[in-house]
Short mmCIF file of C-alpha atoms in Angstrom, two decimals:
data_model
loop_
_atom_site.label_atom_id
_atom_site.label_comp_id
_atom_site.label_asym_id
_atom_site.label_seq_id
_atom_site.Cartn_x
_atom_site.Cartn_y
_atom_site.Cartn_z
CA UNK A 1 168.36 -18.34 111.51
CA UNK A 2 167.22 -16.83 114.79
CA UNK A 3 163.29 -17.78 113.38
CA UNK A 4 164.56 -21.41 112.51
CA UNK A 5 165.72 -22.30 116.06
CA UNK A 6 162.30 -20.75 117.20
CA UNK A 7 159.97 -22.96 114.80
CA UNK A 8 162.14 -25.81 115.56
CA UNK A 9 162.22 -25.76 119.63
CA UNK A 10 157.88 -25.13 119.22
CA UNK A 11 157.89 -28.66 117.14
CA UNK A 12 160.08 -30.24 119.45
CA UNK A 13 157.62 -29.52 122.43
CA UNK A 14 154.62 -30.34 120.18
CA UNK A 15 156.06 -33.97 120.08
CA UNK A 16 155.44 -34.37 123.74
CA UNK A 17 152.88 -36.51 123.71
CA UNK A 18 153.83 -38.80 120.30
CA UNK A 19 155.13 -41.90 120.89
CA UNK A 20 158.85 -42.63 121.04
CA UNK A 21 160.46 -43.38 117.62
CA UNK A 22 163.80 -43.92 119.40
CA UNK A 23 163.20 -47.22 120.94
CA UNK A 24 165.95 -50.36 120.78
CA UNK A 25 165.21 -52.27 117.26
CA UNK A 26 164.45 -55.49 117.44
CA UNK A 27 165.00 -58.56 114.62
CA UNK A 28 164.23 -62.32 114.75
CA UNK A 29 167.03 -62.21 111.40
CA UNK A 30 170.84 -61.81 111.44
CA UNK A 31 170.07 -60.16 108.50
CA UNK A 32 168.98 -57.06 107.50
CA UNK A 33 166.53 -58.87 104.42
CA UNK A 34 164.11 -61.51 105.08
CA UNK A 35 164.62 -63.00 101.74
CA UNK A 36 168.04 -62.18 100.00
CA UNK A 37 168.10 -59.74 97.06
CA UNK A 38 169.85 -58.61 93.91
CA UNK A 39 172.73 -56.07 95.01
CA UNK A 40 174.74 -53.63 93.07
CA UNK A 41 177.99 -53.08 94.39
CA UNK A 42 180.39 -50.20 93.74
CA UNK A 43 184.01 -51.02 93.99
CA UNK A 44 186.66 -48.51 95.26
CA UNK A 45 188.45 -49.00 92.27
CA UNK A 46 185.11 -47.68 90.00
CA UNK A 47 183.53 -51.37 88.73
CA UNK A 48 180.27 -51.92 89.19
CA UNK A 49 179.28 -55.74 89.71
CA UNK A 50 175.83 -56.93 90.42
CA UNK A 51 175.01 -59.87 92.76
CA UNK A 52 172.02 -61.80 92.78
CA UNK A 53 171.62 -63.05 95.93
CA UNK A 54 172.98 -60.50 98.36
CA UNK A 55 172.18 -59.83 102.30
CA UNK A 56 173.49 -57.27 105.14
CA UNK A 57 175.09 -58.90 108.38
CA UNK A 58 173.59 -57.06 110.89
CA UNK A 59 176.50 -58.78 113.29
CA UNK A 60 179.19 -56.06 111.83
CA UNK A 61 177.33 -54.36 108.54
CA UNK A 62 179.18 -56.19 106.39
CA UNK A 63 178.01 -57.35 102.85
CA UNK A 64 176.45 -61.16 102.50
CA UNK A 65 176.58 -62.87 99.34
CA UNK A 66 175.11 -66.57 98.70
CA UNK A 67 176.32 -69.19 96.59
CA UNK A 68 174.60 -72.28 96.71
CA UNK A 69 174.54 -72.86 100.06
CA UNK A 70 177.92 -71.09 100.90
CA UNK A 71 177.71 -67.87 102.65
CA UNK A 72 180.63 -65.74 101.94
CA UNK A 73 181.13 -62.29 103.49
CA UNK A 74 182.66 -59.31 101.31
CA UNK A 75 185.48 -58.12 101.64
CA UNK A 76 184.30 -54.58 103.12
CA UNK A 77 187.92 -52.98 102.08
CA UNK A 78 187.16 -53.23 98.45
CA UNK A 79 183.53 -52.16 98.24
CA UNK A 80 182.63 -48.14 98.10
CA UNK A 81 178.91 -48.13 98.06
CA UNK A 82 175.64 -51.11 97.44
CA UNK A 83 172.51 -50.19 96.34
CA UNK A 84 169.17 -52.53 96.85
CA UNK A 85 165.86 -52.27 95.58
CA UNK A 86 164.63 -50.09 99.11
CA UNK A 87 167.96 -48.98 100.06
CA UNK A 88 170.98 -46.96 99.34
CA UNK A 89 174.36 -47.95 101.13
CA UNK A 90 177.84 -46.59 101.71
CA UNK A 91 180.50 -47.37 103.22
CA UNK A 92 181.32 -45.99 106.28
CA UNK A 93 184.33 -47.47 108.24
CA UNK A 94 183.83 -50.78 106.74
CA UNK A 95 179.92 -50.86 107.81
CA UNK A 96 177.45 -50.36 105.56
CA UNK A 97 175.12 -47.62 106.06
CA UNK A 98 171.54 -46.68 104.56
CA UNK A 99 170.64 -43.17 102.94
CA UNK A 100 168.00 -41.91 105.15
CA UNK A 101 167.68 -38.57 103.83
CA UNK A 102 169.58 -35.28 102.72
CA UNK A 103 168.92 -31.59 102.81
CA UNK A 104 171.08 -28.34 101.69
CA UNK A 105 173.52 -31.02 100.00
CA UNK A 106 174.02 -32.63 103.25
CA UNK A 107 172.88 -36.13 104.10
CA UNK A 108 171.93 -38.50 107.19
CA UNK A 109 172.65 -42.04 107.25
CA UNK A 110 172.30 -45.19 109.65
CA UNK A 111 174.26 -48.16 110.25
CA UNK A 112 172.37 -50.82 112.13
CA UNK A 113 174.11 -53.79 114.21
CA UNK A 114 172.87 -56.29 116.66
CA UNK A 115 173.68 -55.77 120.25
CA UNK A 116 175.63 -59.02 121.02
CA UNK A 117 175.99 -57.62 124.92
CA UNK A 118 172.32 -57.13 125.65
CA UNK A 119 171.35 -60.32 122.77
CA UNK A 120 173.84 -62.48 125.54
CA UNK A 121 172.56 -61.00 128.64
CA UNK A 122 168.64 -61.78 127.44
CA UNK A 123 169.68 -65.62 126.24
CA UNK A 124 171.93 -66.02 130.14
CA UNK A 125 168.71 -65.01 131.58
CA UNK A 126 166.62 -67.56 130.10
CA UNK A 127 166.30 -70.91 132.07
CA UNK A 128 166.60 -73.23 128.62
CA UNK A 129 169.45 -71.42 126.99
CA UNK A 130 171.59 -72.59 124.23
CA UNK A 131 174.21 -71.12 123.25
CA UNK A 132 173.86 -68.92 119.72
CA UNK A 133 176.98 -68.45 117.81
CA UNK A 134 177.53 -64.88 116.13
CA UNK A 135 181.04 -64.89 116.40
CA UNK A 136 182.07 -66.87 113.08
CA UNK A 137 183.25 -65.40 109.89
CA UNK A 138 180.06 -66.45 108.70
CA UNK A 139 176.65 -66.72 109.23
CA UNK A 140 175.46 -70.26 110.49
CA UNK A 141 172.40 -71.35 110.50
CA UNK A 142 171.71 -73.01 114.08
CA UNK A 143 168.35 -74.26 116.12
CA UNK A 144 167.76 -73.11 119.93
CA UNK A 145 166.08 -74.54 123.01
CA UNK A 146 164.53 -70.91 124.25
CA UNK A 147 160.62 -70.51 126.00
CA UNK A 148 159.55 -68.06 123.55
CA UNK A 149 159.97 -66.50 120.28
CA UNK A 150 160.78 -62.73 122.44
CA UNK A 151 163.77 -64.48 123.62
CA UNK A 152 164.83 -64.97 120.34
CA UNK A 153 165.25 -61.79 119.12
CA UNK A 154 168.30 -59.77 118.25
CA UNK A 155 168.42 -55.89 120.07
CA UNK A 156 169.72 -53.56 116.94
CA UNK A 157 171.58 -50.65 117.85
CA UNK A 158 171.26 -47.66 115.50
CA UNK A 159 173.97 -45.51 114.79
CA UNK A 160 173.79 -42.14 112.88
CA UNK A 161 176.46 -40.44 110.22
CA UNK A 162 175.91 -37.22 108.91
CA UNK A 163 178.08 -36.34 105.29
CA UNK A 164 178.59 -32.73 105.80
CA UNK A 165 180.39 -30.57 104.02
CA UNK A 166 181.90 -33.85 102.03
CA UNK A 167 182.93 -35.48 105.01
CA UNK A 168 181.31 -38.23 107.17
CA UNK A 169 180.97 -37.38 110.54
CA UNK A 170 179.04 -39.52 113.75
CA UNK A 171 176.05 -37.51 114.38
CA UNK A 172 176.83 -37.07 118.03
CA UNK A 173 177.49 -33.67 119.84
CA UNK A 174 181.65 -34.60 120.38
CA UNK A 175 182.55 -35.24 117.08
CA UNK A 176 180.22 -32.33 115.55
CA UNK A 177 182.04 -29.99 117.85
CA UNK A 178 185.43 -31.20 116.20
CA UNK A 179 184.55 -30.38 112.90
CA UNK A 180 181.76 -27.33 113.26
CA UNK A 181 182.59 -23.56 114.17
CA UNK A 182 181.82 -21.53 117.21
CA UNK A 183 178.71 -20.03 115.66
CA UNK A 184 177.35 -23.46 114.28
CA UNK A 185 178.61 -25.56 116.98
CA UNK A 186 176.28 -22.71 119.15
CA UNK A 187 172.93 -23.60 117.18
CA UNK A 188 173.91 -27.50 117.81
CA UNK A 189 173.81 -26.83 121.57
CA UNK A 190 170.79 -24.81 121.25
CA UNK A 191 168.72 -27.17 119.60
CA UNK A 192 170.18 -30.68 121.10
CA UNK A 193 169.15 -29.06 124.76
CA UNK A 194 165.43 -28.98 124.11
CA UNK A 195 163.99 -31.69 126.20
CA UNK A 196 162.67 -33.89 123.25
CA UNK A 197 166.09 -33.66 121.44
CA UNK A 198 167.03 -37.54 120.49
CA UNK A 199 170.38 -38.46 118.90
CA UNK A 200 168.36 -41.90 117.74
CA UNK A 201 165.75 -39.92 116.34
CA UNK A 202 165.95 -39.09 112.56
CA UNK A 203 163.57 -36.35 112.58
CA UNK A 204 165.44 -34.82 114.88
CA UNK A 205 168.70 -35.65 112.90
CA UNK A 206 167.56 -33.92 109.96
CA UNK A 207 166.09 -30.64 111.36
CA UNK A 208 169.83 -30.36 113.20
CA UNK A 209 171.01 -31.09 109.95
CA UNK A 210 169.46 -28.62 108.01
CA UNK A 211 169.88 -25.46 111.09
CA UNK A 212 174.07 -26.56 110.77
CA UNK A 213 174.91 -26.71 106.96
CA UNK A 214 176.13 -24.01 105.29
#
């Protein structure tokens, strides 16, 4: 274990000089799709239903489906998991998170949602600002009065789940320390205080992942 931490704190200094991955997302879509696709969703109660036209709200991670030109939004109580063409999803308190990737039968995922705070602050700060409205039940298609297509675009937070040891947990260091012992919970602090240690970062995510699972 001693050799992992080693090999892992040399690759974390070799990525000095690569460019940040961890930068704020950024969407011109309320959705995670461009165009809508065919989803397969698992129920909690075992069905499996397919639905043809299917999108992600990136205002809350909730399941989109179209019919017609009615938007409905799932019921996120019912559904377990949703699987696209690109993507895996699960649930994860009533968000829908993407598979990113697993190791030692442990897995990383990522729920993404638009930051309404910073999205409001950038549209206040614009001189021909109209108001956008995210709020709704549902998504609305709406026209705006902004200089430029950059002040258009919706900031996507990122945030990170680990399912270790069966159970979903944020990948951050307070709730891992609720949940890991003293001896794991001492290789977390090890490798999070390199210098180039990002939370946001899934390469990061992963090696962590694979130095703290059993």
């Amino acid at each position: 274990m001693k050799t992992l931490i080693q090999r892992y704190v040399l690759a974390m200094l070799l990525m000095v000089l690569a460019s940040s991955a961890n930068a704020q997302k950024k969407t011109l879509l309320a959705t995670m799709y461009h165009k809508n696709k065919t989803a397969t969703v698992t129920l909690t109660d075992g069905r499996v239903v397919k639905t043809p036209d299917a999108n992600v709200f990136l205002k809350n991670g909730a399941l989109l489906y179209f019919q017609g030109n009615t938007v409905k939004e799932a019921n996120m109580d019912i559904i377990l998991g949703v699987e696209f063409d690109d993507k895996r999803f699960i649930n994860i308190e009533n968000r829908l998170a993407y598979f990113v990737d697993s190791i030692k039968g442990n897995s990383l995922y990522c729920v993404e949602i638009i930051d309404m705070d910073a999205f409001e602050r950038n549209l206040k700060n614009n001189v021909n600002y109209t108001f956008i409205d995210l709020q709704s039940d549902h998504l609305d298609t709406f026209t705006n009065d902004l200089n430029t297509e950059e002040d258009y675009v919706f900031p996507v937070n990122r945030e990170f789940f680990y399912l270790l040891d069966g159970k979903f947990v944020q990948a951050d260091a307070r709730e891992l320390y609720r949940v890991l012992n003293k001896e794991r919970y001492r290789i977390l602090k090890t490798i999070t205080n390199v210098p180039d240690f990002d939370w946001l970062e899934p390469e990061c995510l992963m090696r962590l992942l694979g130095l703290i699972s059993k």
